[in-house]
Coordinates of C-alpha atoms and ligand atoms in Angstrom, one line a residue:
Chain A
M1100 CA -29.9 11.4 -0.6
L1101 CA -28.8 9.1 -3.4
T1102 CA -30.3 9.3 -6.9
I1103 CA -29.1 6.9 -9.5
D1104 CA -30.4 7.5 -13.0
N1105 CA -30.0 5.2 -16.0
L1106 CA -26.7 3.8 -14.7
S1107 CA -24.7 1.5 -17.0
A1108 CA -21.5 -0.2 -16.0
W1109 CA -19.0 -2.4 -17.8
Y1110 CA -16.3 -4.9 -16.8
R1111 CA -14.0 -4.7 -19.8
H1112 CA -16.4 -5.5 -22.6
S1113 CA -19.2 -7.0 -20.7
H1114 CA -22.1 -4.6 -20.2
I1115 CA -23.3 -5.5 -16.6
L1116 CA -25.6 -2.7 -15.5
Q1117 CA -28.0 -1.8 -18.2
G1118 CA -29.8 1.4 -17.2
V1119 CA -30.3 1.1 -13.4
S1120 CA -32.3 3.8 -11.6
I1121 CA -32.6 3.8 -7.8
E1122 CA -33.6 6.4 -5.4
V1123 CA -32.7 6.3 -1.7
K1124 CA -34.2 9.1 0.5
R1125 CA -32.4 10.5 3.5
G1126 CA -32.8 8.3 6.5
E1127 CA -34.2 5.4 4.6
I1128 CA -33.1 1.8 4.6
V1129 CA -33.5 0.5 1.0
T1130 CA -32.7 -3.1 0.1
L1131 CA -31.6 -4.4 -3.3
I1132 CA -32.3 -8.0 -3.9
G1133 CA -31.9 -10.4 -6.8
R1134 CA -30.3 -13.6 -7.9
N1135 CA -26.6 -14.4 -7.9
G1136 CA -25.0 -12.5 -10.7
A1137 CA -27.8 -10.0 -11.1
G1138 CA -25.5 -7.1 -10.7
K1139 CA -26.0 -6.0 -7.0
T1140 CA -22.4 -5.9 -6.1
T1141 CA -21.6 -4.1 -9.3
T1142 CA -24.2 -1.5 -8.5
L1143 CA -22.7 -0.8 -5.1
K1144 CA -19.2 -0.7 -6.5
T1145 CA -20.3 1.7 -9.2
I1146 CA -21.9 4.0 -6.6
M1147 CA -18.6 4.0 -4.7
G1148 CA -16.5 4.6 -7.8
L1149 CA -14.7 1.3 -8.1
V1150 CA -15.9 0.3 -11.5
A1151 CA -13.7 1.7 -14.3
K1152 CA -16.3 2.3 -16.9
S1153 CA -19.8 3.6 -16.2
T1154 CA -22.3 6.1 -17.7
G1155 CA -25.5 7.6 -16.5
A1156 CA -25.9 9.8 -13.5
I1157 CA -25.4 9.4 -9.7
S1158 CA -26.2 12.2 -7.4
F1159 CA -25.3 12.0 -3.8
D1160 CA -26.3 14.6 -1.2
G1161 CA -26.6 17.2 -3.9
H1162 CA -23.3 16.3 -5.7
S1163 CA -23.0 14.7 -9.0
I1164 CA -20.4 12.0 -8.2
L1165 CA -20.1 9.8 -11.3
G1166 CA -16.6 10.0 -12.6
R1167 CA -15.2 11.2 -9.3
P1168 CA -12.6 9.0 -7.6
A1169 CA -13.6 6.7 -4.7
H1170 CA -11.7 8.7 -2.1
E1171 CA -13.6 11.9 -3.0
R1172 CA -17.0 10.1 -2.6
F1173 CA -15.8 9.0 0.9
H1174 CA -15.3 12.6 1.8
L1175 CA -18.8 13.5 0.7
G1176 CA -20.0 11.1 3.4
L1177 CA -20.4 7.8 1.5
A1178 CA -19.2 4.5 3.1
Y1179 CA -19.0 1.1 1.6
V1180 CA -18.7 -2.3 3.2
P1181 CA -17.7 -4.8 0.5
E1182 CA -19.0 -8.3 0.2
D1183 CA -15.6 -9.8 1.1
R1184 CA -15.1 -7.5 4.1
R1185 CA -11.6 -6.6 3.1
I1186 CA -10.0 -6.5 6.6
V1187 CA -6.5 -5.4 5.8
P1188 CA -4.1 -8.3 6.6
G1189 CA -1.1 -7.5 8.8
L1190 CA -3.0 -4.8 10.7
T1191 CA -4.6 -5.2 14.1
V1192 CA -8.3 -4.7 14.7
E1193 CA -7.5 -1.3 16.2
E1194 CA -5.4 -0.3 13.2
N1195 CA -8.2 -1.4 10.8
L1196 CA -10.5 0.9 12.8
R1197 CA -8.1 3.8 12.8
L1198 CA -7.9 3.4 9.0
G1199 CA -11.6 4.2 8.8
I1200 CA -11.1 7.7 10.2
I1201 CA -7.5 8.4 9.2
A1202 CA -8.4 10.5 6.1
S1203 CA -11.4 12.1 7.7
A1204 CA -11.7 15.7 8.9
S1205 CA -12.9 14.3 12.2
R1206 CA -9.6 12.5 12.7
A1207 CA -9.0 14.3 16.0
N1208 CA -11.9 12.2 17.5
E1209 CA -10.2 9.0 16.7
T1210 CA -9.9 7.8 20.3
Q1211 CA -13.4 8.7 21.2
M1212 CA -14.7 7.0 18.1
I1213 CA -12.8 3.8 18.8
E1214 CA -14.2 3.8 22.3
R1215 CA -17.7 4.4 21.0
I1216 CA -17.4 1.7 18.4
A1217 CA -16.0 -0.7 21.0
E1218 CA -19.1 -0.1 23.1
T1219 CA -21.3 -0.8 20.2
F1220 CA -19.4 -4.0 19.2
P1221 CA -18.2 -5.6 22.5
R1222 CA -16.8 -8.5 20.5
L1223 CA -14.3 -6.1 18.9
K1224 CA -13.5 -4.4 22.1
Q1225 CA -11.9 -7.5 23.6
R1226 CA -9.9 -8.0 20.4
L1227 CA -8.5 -4.5 19.6
P1228 CA -4.8 -5.6 19.7
Q1229 CA -5.4 -8.8 17.7
Q1230 CA -4.5 -9.2 14.0
G1231 CA -7.7 -8.4 12.1
S1232 CA -7.2 -11.4 9.8
T1233 CA -7.4 -13.8 12.8
L1234 CA -11.0 -12.8 13.6
S1235 CA -13.8 -15.2 12.8
G1236 CA -15.9 -14.4 9.7
G1237 CA -18.7 -12.8 11.8
E1238 CA -16.2 -10.7 13.7
Q1239 CA -14.6 -9.6 10.5
Q1240 CA -17.9 -8.5 9.2
M1241 CA -18.5 -6.5 12.4
L1242 CA -15.1 -4.9 12.0
A1243 CA -15.8 -4.0 8.4
I1244 CA -19.0 -2.3 9.4
A1245 CA -17.4 -0.7 12.4
R1246 CA -14.6 0.6 10.2
A1247 CA -17.0 2.1 7.8
M1248 CA -18.8 3.8 10.7
M1249 CA -15.7 5.4 12.1
A1250 CA -16.0 8.5 10.0
E1251 CA -19.7 8.8 10.7
P1252 CA -20.9 8.6 7.1
K1253 CA -24.1 10.0 5.9
M1254 CA -24.9 6.9 3.9
I1255 CA -23.5 3.4 4.0
L1256 CA -23.6 0.7 1.3
L1257 CA -23.7 -2.8 2.7
D1258 CA -23.0 -5.8 0.5
E1259 CA -24.5 -9.0 2.0
P1260 CA -23.5 -8.4 5.6
S1261 CA -25.3 -11.6 6.8
E1262 CA -23.4 -13.9 4.4
G1263 CA -21.9 -16.8 6.2
I1264 CA -22.7 -15.6 9.6
M1265 CA -24.6 -17.5 12.3
P1266 CA -28.2 -16.3 12.9
I1267 CA -27.6 -14.9 16.4
L1268 CA -24.9 -12.6 15.1
V1269 CA -27.1 -11.6 12.2
E1270 CA -29.8 -10.5 14.6
E1271 CA -27.3 -8.5 16.5
M1272 CA -26.0 -6.9 13.3
F1273 CA -29.5 -6.0 12.0
A1274 CA -30.4 -4.5 15.4
Q1275 CA -27.3 -2.4 14.8
F1276 CA -28.6 -1.2 11.5
R1277 CA -31.8 -0.1 13.1
T1278 CA -29.8 1.9 15.6
M1279 CA -27.8 3.5 12.7
K1280 CA -31.0 4.4 10.9
A1281 CA -32.4 5.9 14.1
Q1282 CA -29.3 8.0 14.3
G1283 CA -29.9 9.3 10.8
T1284 CA -27.7 7.2 8.7
T1285 CA -29.1 6.3 5.3
I1286 CA -28.5 2.6 4.3
L1287 CA -28.5 0.8 1.0
L1288 CA -28.4 -2.9 1.7
V1289 CA -27.8 -5.8 -0.6
E1290 CA -29.1 -9.0 0.9
Q1291 CA -29.8 -12.6 0.1
N1292 CA -31.6 -13.1 3.4
V1293 CA -34.7 -11.5 1.9
E1294 CA -37.1 -12.1 4.8
L1295 CA -34.8 -10.5 7.3
A1296 CA -33.9 -7.6 5.0
L1297 CA -37.6 -6.9 4.3
S1298 CA -38.3 -6.7 8.0
L1299 CA -35.8 -4.0 8.3
S1300 CA -36.3 -2.0 5.1
D1301 CA -38.5 0.9 4.0
R1302 CA -38.4 0.0 0.3
V1303 CA -37.0 -2.7 -1.9
Y1304 CA -35.6 -2.9 -5.4
V1305 CA -35.5 -6.2 -7.2
M1306 CA -32.7 -6.6 -9.8
D1307 CA -32.3 -9.1 -12.5
Q1308 CA -29.6 -9.3 -15.3
G1309 CA -28.5 -5.8 -14.8
V1310 CA -31.8 -4.0 -14.7
I1311 CA -34.3 -3.2 -12.0
V1312 CA -37.3 -5.4 -12.6
H1313 CA -39.5 -4.4 -9.6
Q1314 CA -39.7 -1.8 -6.9
D1315 CA -42.0 -1.6 -4.0
S1316 CA -42.4 -0.8 -0.3
A1317 CA -41.0 -3.5 1.9
A1318 CA -44.5 -4.2 3.3
A1319 CA -46.0 -4.7 -0.1
L1320 CA -43.2 -7.1 -1.2
I1321 CA -43.7 -9.1 1.9
A1322 CA -47.3 -9.6 0.7
N1323 CA -46.1 -10.5 -2.8
P1324 CA -44.5 -14.0 -2.7
E1325 CA -44.8 -14.3 -6.4
I1326 CA -42.2 -11.7 -7.1
Q1327 CA -39.9 -13.0 -4.4
E1328 CA -40.3 -16.5 -6.0
R1329 CA -39.6 -15.3 -9.5
Y1330 CA -36.5 -13.2 -8.9
C1331 CA -35.0 -14.3 -5.7
S1332 CA -35.2 -18.1 -5.4
V1333 CA -32.1 -19.8 -6.5
Chain B
M1493 CA 43.9 -20.8 8.3
S1494 CA 46.4 -20.5 11.1
G1495 CA 47.7 -17.3 9.4
I1496 CA 44.5 -15.5 10.0
G1497 CA 44.0 -14.1 13.5
L1498 CA 40.7 -13.7 15.2
E1499 CA 41.1 -9.9 15.2
L1500 CA 41.5 -9.8 11.4
L1501 CA 38.4 -12.0 11.0
A1502 CA 36.5 -9.7 13.3
L1503 CA 37.6 -6.6 11.5
Q1504 CA 36.7 -8.2 8.2
L1505 CA 33.3 -8.9 9.6
V1506 CA 32.8 -5.2 10.5
T1507 CA 34.1 -4.3 7.0
G1508 CA 31.3 -6.6 5.7
V1509 CA 28.7 -4.8 7.8
A1510 CA 29.9 -1.4 6.4
L1511 CA 29.7 -2.7 2.9
G1512 CA 26.3 -4.2 3.7
A1513 CA 25.1 -0.8 4.9
I1514 CA 25.1 0.5 1.3
Y1515 CA 23.3 -2.6 0.1
V1516 CA 20.7 -2.2 2.9
L1517 CA 19.9 1.3 1.9
L1518 CA 19.6 0.4 -1.8
A1519 CA 17.5 -2.7 -1.1
L1520 CA 15.2 -0.8 1.3
G1521 CA 14.3 1.6 -1.5
L1522 CA 13.9 -1.2 -4.1
S1523 CA 11.7 -3.2 -1.7
L1524 CA 9.6 -0.3 -0.6
I1525 CA 8.9 0.6 -4.3
F1526 CA 8.2 -2.9 -5.3
G1527 CA 6.0 -3.6 -2.2
L1528 CA 3.7 -0.7 -2.8
L1529 CA 3.9 0.2 -6.5
N1530 CA 4.6 -3.2 -7.8
V1531 CA 7.3 -1.5 -9.8
V1532 CA 10.6 -3.3 -10.3
N1533 CA 12.8 -0.1 -10.4
F1534 CA 15.5 -0.7 -12.9
A1535 CA 16.6 2.9 -12.6
H1536 CA 17.5 2.4 -8.9
G1537 CA 21.2 2.1 -9.7
A1538 CA 21.0 5.2 -11.9
F1539 CA 19.4 7.1 -9.0
F1540 CA 22.3 5.9 -6.8
M1541 CA 24.8 7.2 -9.4
V1542 CA 22.9 10.5 -9.8
G1543 CA 23.1 10.8 -6.0
A1544 CA 26.9 10.5 -6.1
Y1545 CA 27.1 13.2 -8.8
V1546 CA 24.6 15.6 -7.1
G1547 CA 26.6 15.0 -3.9
V1548 CA 29.9 15.9 -5.5
F1549 CA 28.4 18.9 -7.2
L1550 CA 26.8 20.2 -4.0
F1551 CA 30.0 19.4 -2.1
G1552 CA 32.0 21.4 -4.6
L1553 CA 29.4 24.3 -4.5
T1554 CA 29.2 24.5 -0.7
G1555 CA 32.4 23.0 0.4
N1556 CA 30.4 21.3 3.2
F1557 CA 29.9 17.6 3.2
W1558 CA 27.1 17.7 5.6
V1559 CA 25.1 20.1 3.6
S1560 CA 25.6 17.9 0.6
L1561 CA 24.6 14.8 2.6
V1562 CA 21.2 16.4 3.5
L1563 CA 20.4 18.1 0.2
T1564 CA 21.3 15.2 -2.1
P1565 CA 18.6 12.8 -1.0
L1566 CA 16.1 15.6 -1.2
G1567 CA 17.2 16.6 -4.7
V1568 CA 17.3 13.0 -6.0
G1569 CA 14.0 12.3 -4.2
A1570 CA 12.5 15.3 -6.1
I1571 CA 13.7 13.8 -9.4
G1572 CA 12.0 10.6 -8.2
L1573 CA 8.8 12.4 -7.5
A1574 CA 8.8 13.9 -11.0
V1575 CA 9.5 10.5 -12.6
E1576 CA 6.7 8.8 -10.7
R1577 CA 4.2 11.6 -11.4
V1578 CA 4.9 12.1 -15.1
L1579 CA 6.3 8.8 -16.4
L1580 CA 5.3 5.9 -14.1
R1581 CA 1.7 6.9 -13.1
P1582 CA 0.2 6.4 -16.6
L1583 CA 1.6 2.8 -16.6
Y1584 CA -0.1 1.5 -13.4
G1585 CA -2.5 -1.3 -13.9
R1586 CA -0.9 -2.4 -17.2
G1587 CA 1.3 -5.2 -16.0
I1588 CA 4.7 -5.3 -14.4
D1589 CA 6.7 -5.1 -17.6
Y1590 CA 5.7 -1.6 -18.6
P1591 CA 7.3 0.2 -15.6
L1592 CA 10.2 -2.2 -15.8
L1593 CA 11.0 -1.3 -19.4
L1594 CA 10.4 2.4 -18.6
T1595 CA 12.8 2.5 -15.7
F1596 CA 15.3 0.4 -17.6
G1597 CA 15.3 3.0 -20.4
L1598 CA 15.4 5.8 -17.9
S1599 CA 18.6 4.5 -16.4
Y1600 CA 20.3 5.0 -19.7
V1601 CA 18.9 8.5 -20.0
F1602 CA 20.3 9.3 -16.6
I1603 CA 23.7 7.8 -17.5
E1604 CA 23.9 9.7 -20.8
T1605 CA 22.8 13.0 -19.1
I1606 CA 25.5 12.7 -16.5
R1607 CA 28.1 11.9 -19.2
I1608 CA 27.1 15.1 -21.0
L1609 CA 27.1 17.2 -17.8
F1610 CA 30.2 15.8 -16.1
G1611 CA 32.2 14.1 -18.7
L1612 CA 33.0 10.4 -19.5
T1613 CA 35.8 10.0 -17.0
G1614 CA 35.1 9.5 -13.4
M1615 CA 35.6 11.9 -10.5
R1616 CA 37.0 11.6 -7.1
F1617 CA 34.9 12.4 -4.0
P1618 CA 37.3 13.0 -1.2
T1619 CA 36.4 11.6 2.2
P1620 CA 35.4 14.6 4.3
P1621 CA 38.3 15.6 6.6
E1622 CA 36.4 15.1 9.8
L1623 CA 35.7 11.5 8.8
R1624 CA 39.2 10.5 7.8
G1625 CA 41.5 8.2 9.6
A1626 CA 40.9 5.2 11.7
V1627 CA 39.7 4.6 15.3
N1628 CA 40.3 1.7 17.6
I1629 CA 37.1 -0.3 18.0
G1630 CA 38.6 -2.8 20.5
I1631 CA 39.5 -5.4 17.9
G1632 CA 41.8 -3.1 16.0
F1633 CA 41.8 0.1 14.0
F1634 CA 38.8 0.6 11.7
P1635 CA 38.3 3.4 9.1
L1636 CA 36.2 6.1 10.7
Y1637 CA 34.3 6.7 7.5
R1638 CA 33.0 3.1 7.4
L1639 CA 31.9 3.4 11.0
F1640 CA 30.0 6.5 10.0
L1641 CA 28.4 4.6 7.2
I1642 CA 27.2 1.9 9.6
G1643 CA 25.9 4.6 12.0
I1644 CA 24.0 6.6 9.4
T1645 CA 22.4 3.4 7.9
A1646 CA 21.3 2.4 11.4
V1647 CA 19.7 5.9 11.8
I1648 CA 17.9 5.6 8.4
V1649 CA 16.7 2.1 9.1
F1650 CA 15.3 3.2 12.5
A1651 CA 13.7 6.3 11.1
L1652 CA 12.1 4.3 8.3
W1653 CA 10.9 1.7 10.7
Y1654 CA 9.4 4.4 13.0
F1655 CA 7.8 6.1 10.1
I1656 CA 6.2 3.0 8.8
E1657 CA 5.2 1.3 12.0
R1658 CA 4.4 4.2 14.3
T1659 CA 3.0 7.1 12.2
R1660 CA -0.3 7.8 10.6
Y1661 CA 1.3 7.9 7.1
G1662 CA 3.0 4.6 7.9
L1663 CA -0.3 3.0 8.7
I1664 CA -1.7 4.2 5.4
I1665 CA 1.4 2.9 3.6
R1666 CA 1.1 -0.5 5.2
A1667 CA -2.6 -0.7 4.4
G1668 CA -2.0 0.6 0.8
A1669 CA 0.6 -2.1 0.2
R1670 CA -1.9 -4.8 1.0
D1671 CA -5.2 -3.5 -0.2
P1672 CA -5.1 -0.2 -2.2
E1673 CA -8.8 -0.5 -3.1
I1674 CA -10.1 -0.5 0.5
V1675 CA -7.7 2.4 1.2
R1676 CA -9.3 4.4 -1.6
V1677 CA -12.8 3.5 -0.2
L1678 CA -11.6 4.9 3.2
G1679 CA -10.9 8.3 1.7
I1680 CA -7.3 8.1 0.8
D1681 CA -5.9 9.2 -2.5
V1682 CA -3.6 6.2 -3.1
S1683 CA -1.8 7.9 -5.9
K1684 CA -0.3 10.3 -3.4
I1685 CA 1.0 7.4 -1.3
W1686 CA 2.7 5.9 -4.4
L1687 CA 4.2 9.2 -5.2
L1688 CA 5.6 9.6 -1.7
V1689 CA 7.0 6.1 -1.6
F1690 CA 8.8 6.5 -4.9
G1691 CA 10.2 9.7 -3.6
I1692 CA 11.4 8.2 -0.4
G1693 CA 12.9 5.1 -2.2
T1694 CA 14.8 7.1 -4.8
G1695 CA 15.8 9.7 -2.1
I1696 CA 17.5 6.9 -0.1
A1697 CA 19.1 5.6 -3.3
G1698 CA 20.5 9.1 -3.8
L1699 CA 21.8 9.1 -0.3
S1700 CA 23.5 5.8 -0.7
G1701 CA 25.2 7.3 -3.8
V1702 CA 26.8 10.1 -1.9
L1703 CA 27.7 7.8 1.0
A1704 CA 29.4 5.3 -1.4
A1705 CA 31.2 7.9 -3.4
P1706 CA 34.2 8.4 -1.1
L1707 CA 34.8 4.6 -1.0
Q1708 CA 34.9 4.0 -4.7
G1709 CA 35.1 7.2 -6.7
I1710 CA 32.3 8.0 -9.1
T1711 CA 31.7 7.3 -12.8
P1712 CA 28.5 7.5 -14.9
E1713 CA 28.3 3.7 -15.0
M1714 CA 28.8 3.1 -11.2
G1715 CA 25.1 2.3 -10.8
V1716 CA 25.1 -0.7 -13.1
P1717 CA 26.8 -3.3 -11.0
V1718 CA 25.2 -1.8 -7.9
L1719 CA 21.8 -2.4 -9.4
A1720 CA 22.5 -6.1 -9.9
E1721 CA 23.8 -6.4 -6.4
A1722 CA 20.9 -4.6 -4.9
F1723 CA 18.5 -6.9 -6.7
V1724 CA 20.3 -9.9 -5.4
V1725 CA 19.9 -8.5 -1.9
T1726 CA 16.3 -7.8 -2.4
V1727 CA 15.6 -11.2 -3.7
V1728 CA 17.6 -12.9 -0.9
G1729 CA 15.7 -10.8 1.7
G1730 CA 12.3 -11.4 -0.1
M1731 CA 10.9 -8.9 -2.5
G1732 CA 8.9 -6.3 -0.7
S1733 CA 10.1 -7.2 2.8
L1734 CA 11.9 -4.3 4.5
A1735 CA 13.2 -6.4 7.4
G1736 CA 14.4 -8.9 4.8
A1737 CA 16.3 -6.0 3.0
V1738 CA 18.1 -5.1 6.1
I1739 CA 19.1 -8.7 7.0
A1740 CA 20.0 -9.7 3.5
G1741 CA 22.0 -6.5 2.9
L1742 CA 24.2 -7.2 6.0
L1743 CA 24.4 -10.8 5.0
V1744 CA 25.6 -10.1 1.5
G1745 CA 28.1 -7.5 2.8
I1746 CA 29.6 -10.0 5.2
V1747 CA 29.7 -12.8 2.6
V1748 CA 31.4 -10.5 0.1
S1749 CA 33.9 -9.3 2.6
M1750 CA 34.7 -12.8 3.9
T1751 CA 35.2 -14.3 0.5
S1752 CA 37.5 -11.5 -0.5
L1753 CA 39.6 -12.4 2.5
F1754 CA 39.7 -16.1 1.8
A1755 CA 39.2 -16.4 -1.9
P1756 CA 39.4 -12.9 -3.4
E1757 CA 38.8 -14.2 -6.9
M1758 CA 35.4 -15.5 -5.8
A1759 CA 34.2 -12.3 -4.1
K1760 CA 32.2 -11.0 -7.1
V1761 CA 30.3 -14.3 -7.7
S1762 CA 29.9 -15.1 -4.0
I1763 CA 26.7 -13.1 -3.7
F1764 CA 25.1 -14.9 -6.7
I1765 CA 26.0 -18.2 -5.2
L1766 CA 24.4 -17.0 -1.9
M1767 CA 21.3 -16.0 -3.8
A1768 CA 21.1 -19.4 -5.6
L1769 CA 21.5 -21.2 -2.2
V1770 CA 18.8 -19.1 -0.5
L1771 CA 16.4 -19.5 -3.4
L1772 CA 16.9 -23.2 -3.4
V1773 CA 15.9 -23.4 0.2
R1774 CA 13.4 -20.5 0.3
P1775 CA 12.1 -19.5 -3.1
R1776 CA 10.5 -16.4 -1.7
G1777 CA 13.7 -15.2 0.0
L1778 CA 14.5 -15.1 3.7
L1779 CA 11.5 -13.0 4.8
G1780 CA 9.4 -12.9 1.7
R1781 CA 5.7 -13.8 1.9
A1782 CA 2.6 -13.3 -0.2
G1783 CA 1.7 -10.0 1.3
A1784 CA 4.0 -7.0 0.8
L1785 CA 5.9 -5.0 3.3
G1786 CA 6.9 -7.4 6.1
Ligands
ATP2735 N1 -14.4 -8.1 -12.0 C1 -15.3 -8.6 -12.9 N2 -14.9 -8.8 -14.2 C2 -15.8 -9.3 -15.1 N3 -17.1 -9.6 -14.8 C3 -17.5 -9.5 -13.6 C4 -16.6 -8.9 -12.5 N4 -17.3 -8.9 -11.4 C5 -18.6 -9.3 -11.7 N5 -18.7 -9.7 -13.0 C6 -19.9 -10.2 -13.6 O1 -20.9 -9.2 -13.5 C7 -22.1 -9.8 -13.2 C8 -22.8 -9.2 -12.0 O2 -22.0 -9.5 -10.9 P1 -22.2 -9.0 -9.4 O3 -21.1 -9.4 -8.6 O4 -22.6 -7.6 -9.5 O5 -23.5 -9.9 -9.0 P2 -24.3 -9.9 -7.6 O6 -25.7 -9.6 -7.9 O7 -23.6 -9.2 -6.6 O8 -24.2 -11.5 -7.3 P3 -24.0 -12.3 -5.9 O9 -25.4 -12.4 -5.4 O10 -23.5 -13.6 -6.4 O11 -23.1 -11.5 -5.1 C9 -21.9 -11.3 -13.1 O12 -22.3 -11.9 -14.3 C10 -20.4 -11.4 -12.9 O13 -19.9 -12.6 -13.5
MG2736 MG1 -22.6 -9.7 -4.9

């Protein structure tokens, strides 16, 4: 589904990603872990086309996408939920959801999709007319995920969805990811909550200082506390 | 004050609203462009002036004011589209002073071009026959053309409000004004929104040019003072706020018209005094806030 080969990315003159290779197969949940500042967010941003300077190769669903603008990557079926959620201020919850499908070919299904999403996220259902920015952090995270799902992407990039959210909501959210996987959505997840992420994932990549330092099946990494200790403890 | 009757005062108020109508249209365009593109359009006055000339040209060609009224904003908007696509687009992301200098220079290119095409001296734009004369509006007789001005501005304001608040494109525009990056991630080519918005903003400037022409006659330099006044209105209303542009435009029109009644020599400076006062109390302008497009 997604093949990243020898990816480098820069912010101005700082060389952040230094030859990253990652492979995510169709229907998999793959988690990317690593310390603060390792380059996880930069990896997701580069996949989505939000980093100005990058080299290497990214192939998504058979298309070479490096150098293509972000909006074209969306139309190939790629969705991105940023670390900071980016609920658009001044828009209602419903408008934020509509924005998720507004450019999509399946726009005609807007109403059904909003209904479906509202069933999946009952917390959002009660708050459709409310300003998106007045939601709690956890609800905003739900909204960001729901918005990304509106256009039924083939693959979704999730940046620390559990950050700052109370455990019960996190459980709910992760159950949702399982459902998404069951429905055929491929997921690349960045998480600090390693234990929970591992319980959900098929495979794991460990990143440090802009390179992948370890990769394994989730089951194998669970049994390997030494790696977890070395690259993930703060 | 006993010499001034209530009717005269009321009429002067309506005159102020009519004057304000032109300001409203100009400030709407400026605010829209600033709110989305973060471009301070110093060529806005020049687009206004080009609108007046295109209007007089089309009027001469077709002999029909209404045709000219419809085609002029389209023509000027098309020039705006070309300017955004070719000249402004390469400057995005480089800081606010690049487009500012570009549009500043562009305004002189427009003025010089019009001088070459139409001559240095001004032209007259006769009020269309069907809009001449005055009608009784209850408080006295008021020029029909100025009433028309108020009416058409109300229509444009409503249409723009509907477009932005009620349509799919409007939702994209509102979202794009606040967070262009997430809009790109959701599959929208933001450069197309910016193009469209610049076209709309300059098209409305062109329209206000034709509308103002019968009131003041047209010269290649007519946009220069208008630009300064439109900026005052935009700043008073709050940069990027559309509702602010409407309120401030009317306010400025009324203030100018009232001062010209009581202290004519103060009329020109009155709007700058108003701006200073508003900024003292509310540095962001009446409806200005951190986010754009209120
Ligand atoms: N916009 C930027 N400009 C310059 N440097 C940046 C920018 N964004 C991130 N960086 C730098 O790039 C490096 C990687 O950052 P990134 O956000 O990808 O890390 P991360 O793994 O997501 O960290 P965290 O776990 O804290 O979210 C860091 O050193 C950071 O300081
Ligand atoms: Mg990060």
